[in-house]
Short mmCIF file of C-alpha atoms in Angstrom, two decimals:
data_model
loop_
_atom_site.label_atom_id
_atom_site.label_comp_id
_atom_site.label_asym_id
_atom_site.label_seq_id
_atom_site.Cartn_x
_atom_site.Cartn_y
_atom_site.Cartn_z
CA MET L 1 105.13 -137.52 -63.73
CA ASN L 2 107.09 -135.16 -62.31
CA ILE L 3 110.88 -134.96 -61.32
CA ASN L 4 112.28 -133.16 -60.31
CA ARG L 5 110.95 -129.97 -62.20
CA TYR L 6 110.36 -126.49 -60.66
CA PRO L 7 107.56 -125.61 -60.59
CA SER L 8 105.22 -128.85 -61.47
CA PHE L 9 103.37 -126.90 -64.39
CA GLY L 10 105.96 -124.67 -66.94
CA VAL L 11 106.75 -120.83 -66.42
CA LEU L 12 106.57 -119.44 -70.38
CA LEU L 13 108.97 -116.88 -71.40
CA VAL L 14 107.53 -114.76 -74.21
CA ASP L 15 109.65 -111.83 -75.97
CA ASP L 16 111.66 -111.50 -79.00
CA GLU L 17 114.79 -110.43 -77.93
CA ALA L 18 116.49 -113.89 -78.09
CA ALA L 19 119.09 -113.14 -75.75
CA PHE L 20 116.70 -111.57 -73.65
CA LEU L 21 115.28 -115.06 -73.12
CA ARG L 22 118.39 -117.16 -73.18
CA SER L 23 120.12 -114.48 -69.79
CA LEU L 24 116.62 -114.61 -68.12
CA SER L 25 116.57 -118.58 -68.96
CA ILE L 26 120.09 -119.03 -67.30
CA VAL L 27 119.22 -116.25 -63.95
CA LEU L 28 116.09 -118.41 -63.37
CA GLU L 29 117.42 -121.69 -62.69
CA ARG L 30 120.80 -120.98 -61.27
CA ARG L 31 119.33 -118.02 -58.81
CA GLY L 32 115.89 -119.53 -58.14
CA GLY L 33 115.98 -122.97 -58.91
CA ILE L 34 113.39 -122.55 -61.83
CA ASN L 35 114.01 -125.48 -64.33
CA HIS L 36 110.34 -125.81 -65.68
CA ILE L 37 110.79 -122.83 -69.05
CA PHE L 38 108.96 -122.98 -72.10
CA GLN L 39 110.64 -119.96 -74.20
CA CYS L 40 108.48 -118.65 -77.05
CA GLN L 41 110.73 -115.58 -79.11
CA ASP L 42 106.70 -115.59 -81.96
CA SER L 43 104.43 -113.87 -80.05
CA ARG L 44 102.12 -115.31 -81.98
CA GLU L 45 102.80 -118.98 -81.14
CA VAL L 46 101.88 -117.66 -77.34
CA MET L 47 98.30 -119.41 -77.37
CA ASP L 48 99.23 -122.60 -78.94
CA ILE L 49 101.62 -123.41 -76.62
CA ILE L 50 99.38 -122.75 -73.73
CA ALA L 51 96.74 -125.31 -75.67
CA ARG L 52 99.59 -127.77 -75.67
CA GLU L 53 101.72 -127.52 -72.65
CA ASN L 54 100.63 -126.67 -68.97
CA ILE L 55 101.45 -123.46 -68.21
CA GLY L 56 100.36 -122.07 -64.45
CA LEU L 57 102.87 -118.63 -65.49
CA VAL L 58 103.61 -116.52 -68.36
CA LEU L 59 106.54 -114.09 -68.43
CA LEU L 60 105.58 -111.87 -70.44
CA ASP L 61 106.95 -108.57 -73.01
CA LEU L 62 104.74 -105.73 -73.64
CA THR L 63 107.07 -104.22 -76.31
CA MET L 64 106.86 -107.30 -79.87
CA PRO L 65 105.89 -107.24 -83.32
CA ASN L 66 102.92 -109.08 -85.24
CA VAL L 67 101.42 -109.22 -82.01
CA SER L 68 101.51 -107.33 -78.65
CA GLY L 69 101.89 -108.04 -74.26
CA GLU L 70 99.47 -106.59 -73.88
CA VAL L 71 96.90 -107.58 -76.71
CA LEU L 72 98.41 -110.97 -75.64
CA LEU L 73 97.45 -110.42 -71.26
CA GLN L 74 94.44 -109.66 -72.23
CA GLN L 75 93.29 -112.41 -74.15
CA ILE L 76 95.24 -114.99 -72.20
CA VAL L 77 93.01 -113.77 -69.44
CA GLU L 78 90.35 -114.39 -70.41
CA GLU L 79 90.47 -118.29 -72.74
CA TYR L 80 92.93 -119.21 -69.21
CA PRO L 81 91.85 -117.30 -66.14
CA GLU L 82 93.36 -120.10 -64.10
CA ILE L 83 96.69 -118.72 -65.76
CA GLY L 84 98.77 -116.22 -64.02
CA VAL L 85 101.17 -113.17 -66.03
CA ILE L 86 104.05 -111.33 -64.81
CA ILE L 87 104.52 -108.41 -67.20
CA ILE L 88 108.16 -108.20 -68.09
CA SER L 89 108.32 -104.28 -70.47
CA GLY L 90 111.51 -101.98 -70.59
CA LEU L 91 108.55 -99.11 -70.52
CA ASN L 92 108.74 -98.10 -66.67
CA GLN L 93 105.57 -95.98 -67.28
CA LEU L 94 103.08 -96.18 -63.99
CA GLU L 95 100.13 -95.88 -66.64
CA THR L 96 101.42 -98.99 -68.54
CA ALA L 97 102.12 -101.20 -65.11
CA VAL L 98 98.71 -100.01 -63.68
CA ASN L 99 96.60 -100.44 -67.20
CA CYS L 100 98.50 -104.41 -67.41
CA ILE L 101 97.28 -105.06 -63.84
CA ARG L 102 94.15 -103.33 -64.58
CA LEU L 103 93.47 -105.75 -67.65
CA GLY L 104 94.13 -108.90 -65.11
CA ALA L 105 98.23 -109.18 -64.88
CA TYR L 106 99.65 -110.44 -61.12
CA ASP L 107 102.80 -108.31 -61.08
CA TYR L 108 104.72 -106.08 -63.90
CA PHE L 109 108.22 -105.15 -63.39
CA VAL L 110 110.99 -103.26 -65.23
CA LYS L 111 113.77 -105.44 -67.16
CA THR L 112 116.35 -102.85 -65.67
CA THR L 113 115.23 -103.86 -62.55
CA GLU L 114 117.57 -105.51 -60.09
CA GLU L 115 117.25 -109.65 -59.79
CA ASP L 116 117.87 -110.45 -56.60
CA ARG L 117 113.24 -108.16 -57.74
CA LEU L 118 113.02 -110.43 -59.64
CA ILE L 119 113.39 -113.66 -58.36
CA GLU L 120 111.16 -112.98 -55.86
CA GLY L 121 108.62 -111.65 -57.78
CA ILE L 122 108.07 -114.27 -60.27
CA LYS L 123 109.03 -116.70 -56.90
CA ARG L 124 106.31 -115.56 -55.09
CA ALA L 125 103.76 -115.74 -57.67
CA ILE L 126 104.54 -119.42 -57.99
CA LEU L 127 103.75 -119.45 -55.30
CA MET L 128 100.71 -118.63 -55.47
CA GLN L 129 100.05 -120.72 -59.02
CA GLU L 130 100.41 -123.48 -56.63
CA MET L 131 98.13 -122.89 -53.27
CA ARG L 132 96.18 -121.89 -56.49
CA LEU L 133 95.61 -125.52 -57.11
CA GLU L 134 96.38 -127.55 -54.14
CA ASN L 135 93.21 -126.26 -53.15
CA GLN L 136 91.92 -127.09 -55.87
CA GLU L 137 93.09 -130.34 -56.35
CA MET L 138 91.98 -130.37 -52.14
CA ARG L 139 88.30 -129.76 -52.90
CA ARG L 140 88.17 -132.41 -55.10
CA ARG L 141 89.55 -135.32 -53.94
CA PHE L 142 87.95 -133.93 -49.90
CA LEU L 143 84.21 -133.92 -51.62
CA THR L 144 85.05 -137.32 -53.86
CA ASP L 145 86.49 -139.13 -51.55
CA THR L 146 89.42 -140.84 -53.79
CA LEU L 147 92.55 -141.56 -53.75
CA GLU L 148 93.87 -141.69 -56.25
CA ARG L 149 97.89 -143.38 -55.34
CA PRO L 150 96.47 -145.85 -52.58
CA GLU L 151 99.80 -148.02 -53.64
CA ALA L 152 102.07 -144.62 -51.67
CA PHE L 153 100.49 -145.94 -48.88
CA SER L 154 100.96 -149.42 -48.37
CA SER L 155 103.52 -149.02 -46.02
CA ILE L 156 100.91 -147.55 -42.96
CA ILE L 157 97.86 -149.34 -41.85
CA THR L 158 94.83 -148.16 -40.46
CA GLU L 159 90.88 -147.04 -41.61
CA ASP L 160 89.79 -144.78 -40.06
CA LYS L 161 88.91 -142.23 -41.02
CA GLY L 162 91.29 -139.07 -39.86
CA MET L 163 94.14 -140.70 -41.50
CA ARG L 164 92.38 -140.63 -44.99
CA SER L 165 91.32 -137.48 -44.64
CA VAL L 166 95.09 -137.07 -43.93
CA PHE L 167 95.88 -139.67 -46.93
CA GLN L 168 93.71 -136.86 -49.27
CA TYR L 169 96.18 -133.78 -48.30
CA LEU L 170 99.15 -135.11 -49.00
CA GLU L 171 99.05 -135.99 -53.05
CA SER L 172 97.45 -132.31 -52.87
CA VAL L 173 100.06 -131.23 -51.64
CA ALA L 174 102.80 -133.77 -53.27
CA PRO L 175 103.56 -131.92 -56.13
CA SER L 176 104.44 -129.28 -54.43
CA SER L 177 108.08 -127.70 -53.96
CA GLN L 178 106.79 -126.27 -50.92
CA PRO L 179 108.83 -126.95 -46.76
CA VAL L 180 105.99 -130.63 -44.96
CA MET L 181 105.99 -130.14 -41.53
CA ILE L 182 104.43 -133.26 -40.41
CA CYS L 183 103.42 -132.55 -36.19
CA GLY L 184 102.11 -135.82 -34.04
CA GLU L 185 102.72 -138.12 -30.69
CA SER L 186 106.02 -139.84 -30.57
CA GLY L 187 105.74 -142.45 -31.83
CA VAL L 188 102.20 -141.99 -34.22
CA GLY L 189 104.51 -142.52 -37.79
CA LYS L 190 105.74 -139.66 -38.48
CA GLU L 191 108.39 -140.72 -40.97
CA LEU L 192 106.22 -143.32 -42.51
CA ILE L 193 104.22 -139.60 -43.51
CA ALA L 194 107.48 -138.53 -44.86
CA ARG L 195 108.35 -141.50 -47.30
CA ALA L 196 104.82 -141.37 -48.44
CA ILE L 197 104.78 -137.94 -48.78
CA HIS L 198 108.79 -137.97 -50.91
CA THR L 199 106.91 -142.11 -52.81
CA LEU L 200 103.98 -138.74 -54.29
CA SER L 201 106.39 -136.70 -55.14
CA ASP L 202 108.30 -138.64 -57.82
CA ARG L 203 111.49 -137.35 -57.13
CA SER L 204 114.07 -138.95 -58.58
CA GLY L 205 116.46 -138.47 -55.88
CA SER L 206 117.11 -139.74 -52.25
CA LEU L 207 114.68 -139.64 -49.19
CA ILE L 208 117.27 -138.00 -47.07
CA SER L 209 116.60 -138.15 -42.64
CA VAL L 210 118.42 -137.22 -39.95
CA ASN L 211 118.12 -136.52 -36.49
CA VAL L 212 118.43 -132.71 -35.64
CA ALA L 213 117.72 -133.35 -31.40
CA GLY L 214 120.75 -132.59 -29.99
CA LEU L 215 123.11 -131.57 -32.66
CA ASP L 216 124.69 -129.12 -31.44
CA ASP L 217 125.61 -125.68 -34.43
CA ASN L 218 128.80 -126.54 -35.87
CA VAL L 219 128.26 -130.34 -36.44
CA PHE L 220 124.06 -129.76 -38.22
CA ALA L 221 125.83 -127.22 -40.48
CA ASP L 222 128.15 -129.61 -41.33
CA THR L 223 126.46 -132.46 -41.46
CA LEU L 224 123.20 -130.83 -43.61
CA PHE L 225 126.18 -128.35 -45.73
CA GLY L 226 129.11 -130.86 -45.35
CA HIS L 227 133.08 -128.79 -45.54
CA HIS L 228 135.14 -128.90 -47.68
CA ARG L 229 139.34 -129.60 -47.32
CA GLY L 230 140.53 -128.15 -44.36
CA ALA L 231 137.45 -125.76 -43.44
CA PHE L 232 138.91 -127.56 -39.64
CA THR L 233 141.19 -128.75 -37.87
CA GLY L 234 140.30 -132.32 -38.68
CA ALA L 235 138.90 -132.07 -42.38
CA ASP L 236 141.57 -133.63 -44.37
CA LYS L 237 139.08 -134.50 -46.89
CA ALA L 238 135.54 -132.91 -48.65
CA ARG L 239 132.91 -134.06 -47.82
CA ALA L 240 128.94 -133.70 -48.97
CA GLY L 241 126.29 -132.53 -46.77
CA LEU L 242 122.95 -134.23 -46.72
CA ILE L 243 121.66 -131.97 -48.76
CA GLU L 244 123.69 -132.33 -50.83
CA GLN L 245 123.23 -136.27 -50.98
CA ALA L 246 119.18 -135.94 -51.12
CA ALA L 247 119.58 -133.38 -54.37
CA GLY L 248 117.02 -134.49 -56.77
CA GLY L 249 114.77 -136.50 -53.52
CA THR L 250 113.78 -134.94 -49.85
CA LEU L 251 115.26 -134.45 -47.18
CA PHE L 252 113.54 -134.51 -44.00
CA LEU L 253 114.52 -133.51 -40.48
CA ASP L 254 113.50 -134.89 -38.04
CA GLU L 255 112.79 -133.64 -34.70
CA ILE L 256 112.98 -130.33 -35.43
CA GLY L 257 112.03 -128.40 -32.42
CA ASP L 258 115.54 -128.90 -31.17
CA LEU L 259 116.82 -127.09 -32.90
CA SER L 260 119.37 -124.67 -31.23
CA GLN L 261 118.02 -120.80 -32.00
CA ALA L 262 121.86 -120.05 -34.39
CA SER L 263 121.06 -123.84 -35.79
CA GLN L 264 117.48 -122.14 -37.12
CA VAL L 265 118.75 -119.03 -38.56
CA LYS L 266 121.04 -121.24 -41.12
CA LEU L 267 117.47 -123.44 -42.36
CA LEU L 268 115.71 -120.07 -41.85
CA ARG L 269 118.44 -118.58 -45.27
CA LEU L 270 118.63 -122.45 -46.36
CA LEU L 271 114.91 -122.17 -47.01
CA GLN L 272 114.51 -118.30 -47.84
CA GLU L 273 117.66 -117.78 -50.34
CA GLY L 274 117.18 -121.79 -51.13
CA GLU L 275 121.30 -122.53 -51.49
CA TYR L 276 123.96 -122.92 -49.03
CA TYR L 277 127.63 -122.14 -48.60
CA PRO L 278 128.69 -125.65 -47.54
CA LEU L 279 132.14 -124.73 -44.74
CA GLY L 280 134.89 -123.37 -45.75
CA SER L 281 133.71 -122.49 -49.20
CA ASP L 282 132.96 -118.89 -50.44
CA ARG L 283 131.19 -120.51 -53.81
CA PRO L 284 127.56 -121.34 -53.06
CA LYS L 285 125.99 -123.94 -53.90
CA ARG L 286 121.59 -125.07 -55.09
CA LEU L 287 119.45 -126.75 -52.36
CA ARG L 288 118.18 -129.08 -54.69
CA ALA L 289 115.80 -131.32 -52.05
CA ARG L 290 112.01 -131.05 -50.90
CA VAL L 291 112.56 -130.24 -46.72
CA ILE L 292 109.78 -131.78 -44.04
CA VAL L 293 110.31 -131.72 -40.92
CA ALA L 294 108.40 -133.49 -38.01
CA THR L 295 108.34 -132.69 -34.38
CA HIS L 296 106.26 -134.24 -31.10
CA GLN L 297 106.04 -130.17 -29.44
CA ASP L 298 103.49 -127.70 -29.89
CA LEU L 299 106.37 -125.09 -31.99
CA ALA L 300 103.00 -122.68 -32.12
CA GLN L 301 104.33 -122.53 -28.52
CA LYS L 302 107.35 -122.43 -28.77
CA GLN L 303 107.80 -119.33 -30.81
CA LYS L 304 105.61 -117.89 -28.49
CA GLU L 305 108.58 -118.94 -25.81
CA GLY L 306 110.39 -117.54 -27.40
CA ASP L 307 112.45 -120.88 -28.17
CA PHE L 308 111.29 -121.33 -31.36
CA ARG L 309 111.83 -118.75 -34.08
CA LYS L 310 108.79 -117.45 -35.60
CA ASP L 311 110.10 -116.47 -38.97
CA LEU L 312 111.49 -119.84 -39.05
CA PHE L 313 107.78 -121.40 -37.74
CA TYR L 314 105.66 -119.90 -40.56
CA ARG L 315 108.19 -120.57 -44.01
CA LEU L 316 107.05 -124.49 -42.87
CA LYS L 317 104.10 -124.43 -41.39
CA THR L 318 103.42 -123.94 -45.80
CA HIS L 319 102.02 -127.19 -45.42
CA ARG L 320 100.82 -129.00 -42.23
CA VAL L 321 100.22 -131.90 -41.24
CA ASP L 322 98.91 -133.38 -38.07
CA ILE L 323 98.64 -137.01 -36.95
CA PRO L 324 95.89 -138.89 -34.26
CA PRO L 325 97.27 -140.91 -32.20
CA LEU L 326 96.54 -144.06 -31.60
CA ARG L 327 94.04 -143.50 -29.05
CA GLN L 328 91.79 -141.77 -31.34
CA ARG L 329 91.84 -144.45 -34.05
CA SER L 330 90.65 -147.32 -31.65
CA THR L 331 89.60 -148.53 -35.52
CA ASP L 332 92.71 -149.94 -36.01
CA ILE L 333 94.24 -151.18 -33.03
CA PRO L 334 93.17 -154.24 -34.36
CA LEU L 335 94.77 -153.90 -37.70
CA LEU L 336 98.13 -153.25 -35.87
CA LEU L 337 98.14 -155.66 -33.49
CA GLU L 338 97.19 -158.78 -35.87
CA HIS L 339 100.10 -157.62 -38.57
CA PHE L 340 102.75 -156.52 -35.70
CA LEU L 341 102.73 -160.67 -33.97
CA GLN L 342 102.87 -161.93 -37.88
CA GLU L 343 106.19 -159.91 -38.29
CA ALA L 344 106.84 -161.07 -34.95
CA ALA L 345 105.90 -164.85 -35.53
CA ASP L 346 107.43 -164.68 -38.40
CA GLU L 347 110.84 -162.66 -37.27
CA LEU L 348 111.23 -165.74 -34.19
CA GLY L 349 110.25 -168.46 -36.06
CA LYS L 350 107.08 -168.89 -34.71
CA ASN L 351 103.24 -170.03 -35.41
CA LYS L 352 100.65 -166.32 -35.00
CA PRO L 353 98.65 -167.79 -32.45
CA THR L 354 95.13 -166.53 -31.40
CA ILE L 355 94.02 -163.68 -30.66
CA PRO L 356 91.43 -163.73 -27.83
CA LYS L 357 88.42 -161.81 -28.39
CA GLU L 358 89.20 -159.96 -25.33
CA LEU L 359 92.42 -158.19 -25.97
CA PRO L 360 90.97 -155.36 -28.61
CA VAL L 361 89.03 -154.21 -26.52
CA LEU L 362 91.10 -153.63 -23.28
CA LEU L 363 94.16 -152.79 -24.96
CA ALA L 364 90.72 -150.59 -26.91
CA ASN L 365 90.48 -148.63 -23.36
CA TYR L 366 94.41 -147.99 -22.93
CA ALA L 367 95.81 -143.63 -24.12
CA PHE L 368 98.19 -145.50 -25.46
CA PRO L 369 101.45 -142.16 -24.92
CA GLY L 370 104.18 -144.54 -27.23
CA ASN L 371 101.19 -144.91 -29.73
CA ILE L 372 101.82 -147.27 -32.14
CA ARG L 373 105.52 -147.55 -31.38
CA GLU L 374 103.85 -149.20 -27.85
CA LEU L 375 101.71 -151.27 -29.70
CA ARG L 376 104.14 -152.86 -31.10
CA ALA L 377 106.77 -153.09 -28.08
CA LEU L 378 103.64 -155.03 -26.50
CA ALA L 379 103.38 -157.06 -28.58
CA TYR L 380 106.79 -158.22 -29.69
CA ASP L 381 107.20 -159.74 -26.36
CA ALA L 382 103.87 -161.73 -26.14
CA MET L 383 105.72 -162.92 -28.91
CA SER L 384 108.61 -164.47 -27.55
CA GLN L 385 106.66 -165.28 -24.67
CA HIS L 386 103.74 -167.18 -26.61
CA ARG L 387 104.32 -171.00 -25.57
CA SER L 388 100.28 -171.87 -26.94
CA HIS L 389 98.01 -171.72 -29.42
CA MET L 390 95.73 -169.09 -27.54
CA LEU L 391 97.30 -165.52 -27.41
CA SER L 392 98.20 -164.89 -23.22
CA MET L 393 97.78 -161.61 -22.28
CA ASP L 394 99.75 -161.21 -19.15
CA VAL L 395 102.76 -159.28 -20.60
CA PHE L 396 99.91 -156.70 -21.74
CA ARG L 397 98.20 -156.78 -18.14
CA GLN L 398 100.85 -156.34 -16.31
CA VAL L 399 101.80 -152.89 -18.52
CA LEU L 400 97.36 -152.40 -19.11
CA ASP L 401 96.68 -152.67 -14.93
CA ARG L 402 98.94 -150.11 -13.56
CA GLU L 403 98.40 -147.46 -16.25
CA ILE L 404 94.89 -148.45 -17.64
CA THR L 405 92.04 -145.03 -16.76
CA ALA L 406 88.70 -143.32 -18.12
CA PRO L 407 89.50 -140.99 -19.53
CA GLU L 408 89.53 -137.50 -17.60
CA PRO L 409 86.99 -135.51 -16.96
CA GLU L 410 86.31 -132.57 -19.02
CA ASP L 411 88.20 -128.68 -16.79
CA LEU L 412 85.01 -127.89 -15.15
CA ALA L 413 86.21 -124.61 -15.01
CA GLU L 414 84.90 -124.68 -18.20
CA HIS L 415 81.94 -127.67 -18.51
CA MET L 416 79.46 -127.52 -16.94
CA LEU L 417 78.80 -131.31 -16.46
CA PHE L 418 75.34 -130.96 -15.09
CA ASN L 419 72.43 -128.43 -15.91
CA PRO L 420 72.21 -125.38 -13.38
CA GLU L 421 68.40 -124.74 -14.05
CA ARG L 422 67.63 -128.45 -13.03
CA PRO L 423 67.90 -130.62 -10.80
CA LEU L 424 70.73 -133.09 -9.42
CA PRO L 425 70.80 -136.56 -10.38
CA THR L 426 70.33 -139.37 -6.68
CA LEU L 427 74.48 -140.59 -6.62
CA GLN L 428 72.09 -143.99 -6.61
CA GLU L 429 71.48 -143.10 -10.58
CA VAL L 430 74.96 -141.44 -11.41
CA GLY L 431 76.25 -145.03 -10.22
CA ASP L 432 73.85 -146.83 -12.35
CA LEU L 433 75.12 -144.24 -15.29
CA LEU L 434 78.71 -144.57 -15.18
CA VAL L 435 78.39 -147.87 -14.51
CA ASN L 436 76.70 -148.99 -17.97
CA GLU L 437 78.70 -145.93 -19.29
CA ALA L 438 82.17 -148.26 -18.30
CA MET L 439 79.55 -151.48 -20.48
CA LEU L 440 79.32 -150.01 -22.83
CA ARG L 441 82.98 -149.03 -23.15
CA ALA L 442 84.54 -152.81 -22.30
CA GLN L 443 81.76 -154.56 -25.21
CA GLY L 444 80.26 -156.07 -21.94
CA ASN L 445 83.37 -157.37 -20.63
CA GLN L 446 82.86 -156.94 -17.05
CA SER L 447 86.26 -158.02 -15.23
CA LEU L 448 87.64 -154.44 -18.38
CA ALA L 449 84.02 -152.87 -17.00
CA SER L 450 84.98 -152.81 -13.12
CA LYS L 451 89.14 -151.99 -13.92
CA LEU L 452 87.43 -149.30 -15.69
CA LEU L 453 85.10 -147.92 -12.68
CA GLY L 454 88.07 -148.69 -9.99
CA ILE L 455 85.09 -151.35 -7.98
CA SER L 456 86.28 -155.62 -7.98
CA GLN L 457 84.13 -157.60 -9.64
CA PRO L 458 82.10 -158.83 -8.05
CA ALA L 459 80.42 -155.20 -6.70
CA LEU L 460 80.39 -154.60 -10.31
CA SER L 461 78.39 -157.50 -10.87
CA LYS L 462 76.26 -156.83 -7.38
CA ARG L 463 74.96 -153.59 -8.97
CA LEU L 464 74.32 -154.97 -12.26
CA LYS L 465 71.56 -157.93 -11.08
CA LYS L 466 69.92 -155.14 -8.19
CA ALA L 467 69.35 -153.54 -10.90
CA GLN L 468 67.98 -155.88 -13.02
CA SER L 469 66.08 -156.98 -10.57
CA GLN L 470 64.25 -153.29 -10.06
#
């Protein structure tokens, strides 16, 4: 189980100087938040440690007694090609560096190199390893079509194949420390997805959620970063921000598309540097929470229009998941309807009624602009008015009769409806095709099919009888 360790795999430090191992470990943890560290002072023990522990990255000195770093590099690359190796040597020689890269090292740093470059290089290597592991895991899950922890998604009611693919993707990226962007229309259940990611990541801390829509820059900074006493007028005592409250857990920022430009800069720095300053403080604190964001807006379009920072957009979309709207998950509608009616019945102290068999068919032909949240509201409203054994459809009809429409036609400029090389069908033939399609979508229900066609039920019945007699 991976609890608050970054990265999910071990980072092995190999050097014969104990003082350097100790100082490098401190720098990695304080400056990079890297705390999944193994140390080895005797180069003869390196291969045994790699065989025993889950090592994903080795930071290797070259000049050591017993077994040299160059020999170890060749052994690691040959026996464990999936492990990344970074050389950190006291030798500042171009020829040596080029030879190490040729042998398979990911990067080469000189011990006197400034800390910032070293930390960034190591974090870059960790990110590459994380992406390799995630791609490997995703391939395995999609090929075997498995979910290893289905209980993490127990609060999400679905039988949709698209949602199952989303779950498999989330299982693959959950161990990563990188941000996750959840995209989807309002009401599709983005917060439930965030909770599932938090559960899968096995973090010991809490999931802290905040809707950032409408927060001005000062309120955003104070909410996330907290403040020291006296930081501003009215700050009578220190207050921990949400980042600190989420330490060891997950910070979920909803409606990220509404964030102001000034707040976007602060969030970008937080993600890039991994640290922040509480208001009124000159001492930084480390970010120790996984960041998840959600939006119903098209951030790619917003960044093209200059309303959302491009660098922040690409930083956030390291892992992106798109939740399909309810209208694309029509098989889930009966399941969700049953669930919400039972939930409403329990809350109102009533018995759950029988659902008319035509109701799921009717709902499957509705666009649900409010998605699952709208279906839940309709179910609760219907349950509150319910008086008999069979559920009344009046509440649903009042909404659906006003708004039910056939799907919008394709853009005629891009998709021609008829083959230009063949003669046009007659009006009678087109009419028959529409009637057949409406009856198919309505599953044989003439009342619903007539609404889809925009004609009366007697008119539809007349057309059907005429077609049968021909």
